[in-house]
Amino acid sequence: AGADGMHISCAKLIRVDFSAAGTLLNWVSARQAEGRSVQFLEVNRLVASFFNVIGITEHARVLVRCD
């Protein structure tokens, strides 16, 4: 509460199904509507690409892992 930005580590995230991505998109867009920024950190490349296709990257910053 009261935070302007959220940093969410995805270091151990391997995959995301379509239903979960849709729910995540709704959640991220609601945070953006509240004036908060969301960043997903250490996302693997496949999940980052999926986030882009779904539209999450329009509402949140997605930073890819360096491995």
Coordinates of N, CA and C in Angstrom, one line a residue:
A1 N 0.8 -1.2 0.0 CA 0.0 0.0 0.0 C 0.9 1.2 0.0
G2 N 0.5 2.2 -0.8 CA 1.2 3.5 -0.9 C 2.4 3.4 -1.8
A3 N 2.8 2.3 -2.4 CA 3.9 2.2 -3.2 C 3.6 2.7 -4.6
D4 N 4.5 3.4 -5.3 CA 4.3 3.9 -6.6 C 4.7 2.9 -7.7
G5 N 5.5 1.9 -7.3 CA 6.0 0.9 -8.2 C 6.2 -0.4 -7.6
M6 N 6.1 -1.4 -8.4 CA 6.3 -2.8 -7.9 C 7.3 -3.5 -8.8
H7 N 8.2 -4.2 -8.1 CA 9.3 -5.0 -8.8 C 9.0 -6.4 -8.5
I8 N 8.7 -7.2 -9.5 CA 8.3 -8.6 -9.3 C 9.4 -9.5 -9.9
S9 N 10.1 -10.3 -9.1 CA 11.1 -11.2 -9.6 C 10.5 -12.4 -10.3
C10 N 10.9 -12.7 -11.5 CA 10.4 -13.9 -12.2 C 11.6 -14.9 -12.4
A11 N 12.6 -14.8 -11.5 CA 13.8 -15.6 -11.7 C 13.6 -17.1 -11.7
K12 N 12.6 -17.5 -11.0 CA 12.3 -19.0 -11.0 C 11.1 -19.4 -11.8
L13 N 10.5 -18.4 -12.6 CA 9.4 -18.6 -13.4 C 9.8 -19.3 -14.7
I14 N 9.2 -20.4 -15.0 CA 9.6 -21.2 -16.2 C 8.6 -21.0 -17.4
R15 N 7.3 -21.0 -17.0 CA 6.3 -20.9 -18.0 C 5.0 -20.3 -17.4
V16 N 4.1 -19.8 -18.3 CA 2.9 -19.2 -17.9 C 1.8 -19.7 -18.9
D17 N 0.7 -20.1 -18.4 CA -0.4 -20.6 -19.3 C -1.2 -19.4 -19.8
F18 N -2.0 -19.6 -20.8 CA -2.8 -18.5 -21.4 C -3.8 -17.9 -20.4
S19 N -4.4 -18.7 -19.6 CA -5.4 -18.2 -18.7 C -4.7 -17.3 -17.6
A20 N -3.6 -17.8 -17.1 CA -2.9 -17.0 -16.1 C -2.3 -15.7 -16.7
A21 N -1.9 -15.7 -17.9 CA -1.4 -14.5 -18.6 C -2.6 -13.5 -18.7
G22 N -3.8 -13.9 -19.0 CA -4.9 -13.1 -19.2 C -5.2 -12.4 -17.8
T23 N -5.2 -13.2 -16.8 CA -5.4 -12.7 -15.4 C -4.4 -11.7 -15.0
L24 N -3.1 -12.0 -15.4 CA -2.0 -11.1 -15.1 C -2.2 -9.8 -15.9
L25 N -2.6 -9.8 -17.1 CA -2.8 -8.6 -17.9 C -3.9 -7.7 -17.3
N26 N -5.0 -8.3 -16.8 CA -6.0 -7.6 -16.1 C -5.5 -6.9 -14.8
W27 N -4.7 -7.6 -14.1 CA -4.1 -7.1 -12.8 C -3.1 -6.0 -13.1
V28 N -2.3 -6.1 -14.1 CA -1.3 -5.1 -14.5 C -2.0 -3.8 -15.0
S29 N -3.0 -4.0 -15.8 CA -3.7 -2.8 -16.3 C -4.4 -2.1 -15.2
A30 N -4.9 -2.8 -14.2 CA -5.6 -2.2 -13.1 C -4.5 -1.4 -12.3
R31 N -3.3 -1.9 -12.1 CA -2.3 -1.2 -11.4 C -1.9 0.1 -12.1
Q32 N -1.8 0.0 -13.5 CA -1.5 1.1 -14.3 C -2.6 2.2 -14.1
A33 N -3.8 1.8 -14.1 CA -5.0 2.7 -13.9 C -4.9 3.4 -12.6
E34 N -4.3 2.8 -11.6 CA -4.1 3.4 -10.3 C -2.9 4.3 -10.2
G35 N -2.1 4.4 -11.3 CA -1.0 5.2 -11.4 C 0.3 4.6 -10.9
R36 N 0.3 3.3 -10.7 CA 1.4 2.5 -10.3 C 2.2 1.9 -11.4
S37 N 3.5 1.7 -11.3 CA 4.2 1.1 -12.3 C 4.6 -0.4 -11.9
V38 N 4.7 -1.3 -12.8 CA 5.0 -2.7 -12.5 C 6.2 -3.1 -13.4
Q39 N 7.1 -3.7 -12.8 CA 8.3 -4.3 -13.5 C 8.4 -5.7 -13.2
F40 N 8.6 -6.5 -14.2 CA 8.9 -7.9 -14.1 C 10.3 -8.1 -14.4
L41 N 11.1 -8.6 -13.4 CA 12.5 -8.7 -13.5 C 12.9 -10.2 -13.7
E42 N 14.0 -10.4 -14.5 CA 14.6 -11.7 -14.7 C 13.7 -12.7 -15.4
V43 N 12.9 -12.2 -16.4 CA 12.0 -13.0 -17.1 C 12.7 -13.8 -18.2
N44 N 12.4 -15.1 -18.3 CA 13.1 -15.8 -19.4 C 12.5 -15.4 -20.7
R45 N 13.3 -15.6 -21.8 CA 13.0 -15.0 -23.1 C 11.6 -15.5 -23.7
L46 N 11.3 -16.8 -23.5 CA 10.1 -17.3 -24.0 C 8.9 -16.7 -23.3
V47 N 8.9 -16.5 -22.0 CA 7.8 -15.9 -21.2 C 7.8 -14.4 -21.6
A48 N 8.9 -13.7 -21.8 CA 8.9 -12.3 -22.2 C 8.2 -12.1 -23.5
S49 N 8.5 -13.0 -24.4 CA 7.9 -13.0 -25.8 C 6.4 -13.2 -25.6
F50 N 6.0 -14.1 -24.8 CA 4.5 -14.4 -24.6 C 3.9 -13.1 -24.0
F51 N 4.5 -12.5 -23.0 CA 4.0 -11.3 -22.4 C 3.8 -10.2 -23.4
N52 N 4.7 -10.1 -24.4 CA 4.6 -9.2 -25.5 C 3.4 -9.5 -26.4
V53 N 3.2 -10.7 -26.7 CA 2.1 -11.1 -27.6 C 0.8 -10.8 -26.9
I54 N 0.7 -11.2 -25.6 CA -0.6 -11.0 -24.8 C -0.9 -9.5 -24.6
G55 N 0.1 -8.7 -24.6 CA -0.1 -7.2 -24.4 C 0.3 -6.7 -23.0
I56 N 1.0 -7.6 -22.2 CA 1.4 -7.1 -20.9 C 2.5 -6.0 -21.0
T57 N 3.3 -6.1 -22.0 CA 4.4 -5.1 -22.1 C 3.8 -3.7 -22.4
E58 N 2.6 -3.6 -22.8 CA 2.0 -2.2 -23.0 C 1.6 -1.6 -21.6
H59 N 1.6 -2.4 -20.6 CA 1.2 -1.9 -19.3 C 2.3 -2.0 -18.2
A60 N 3.3 -2.8 -18.5 CA 4.4 -3.1 -17.5 C 5.7 -3.2 -18.2
R61 N 6.8 -3.0 -17.5 CA 8.1 -3.2 -18.1 C 8.5 -4.6 -17.8
V62 N 9.1 -5.2 -18.8 CA 9.5 -6.6 -18.7 C 11.0 -6.7 -19.0
L63 N 11.8 -7.1 -18.1 CA 13.3 -7.2 -18.2 C 13.7 -8.6 -18.3
V64 N 14.4 -9.0 -19.4 CA 14.8 -10.3 -19.7 C 16.0 -10.7 -18.9
R65 N 16.1 -12.0 -18.6 CA 17.2 -12.6 -17.9 C 18.5 -12.5 -18.8
C66 N 19.6 -12.5 -18.2 CA 20.9 -12.5 -19.0 C 21.5 -13.8 -19.1
D67 N 20.8 -14.9 -19.0 CA 21.4 -16.2 -19.1 C 21.2 -17.0 -20.3

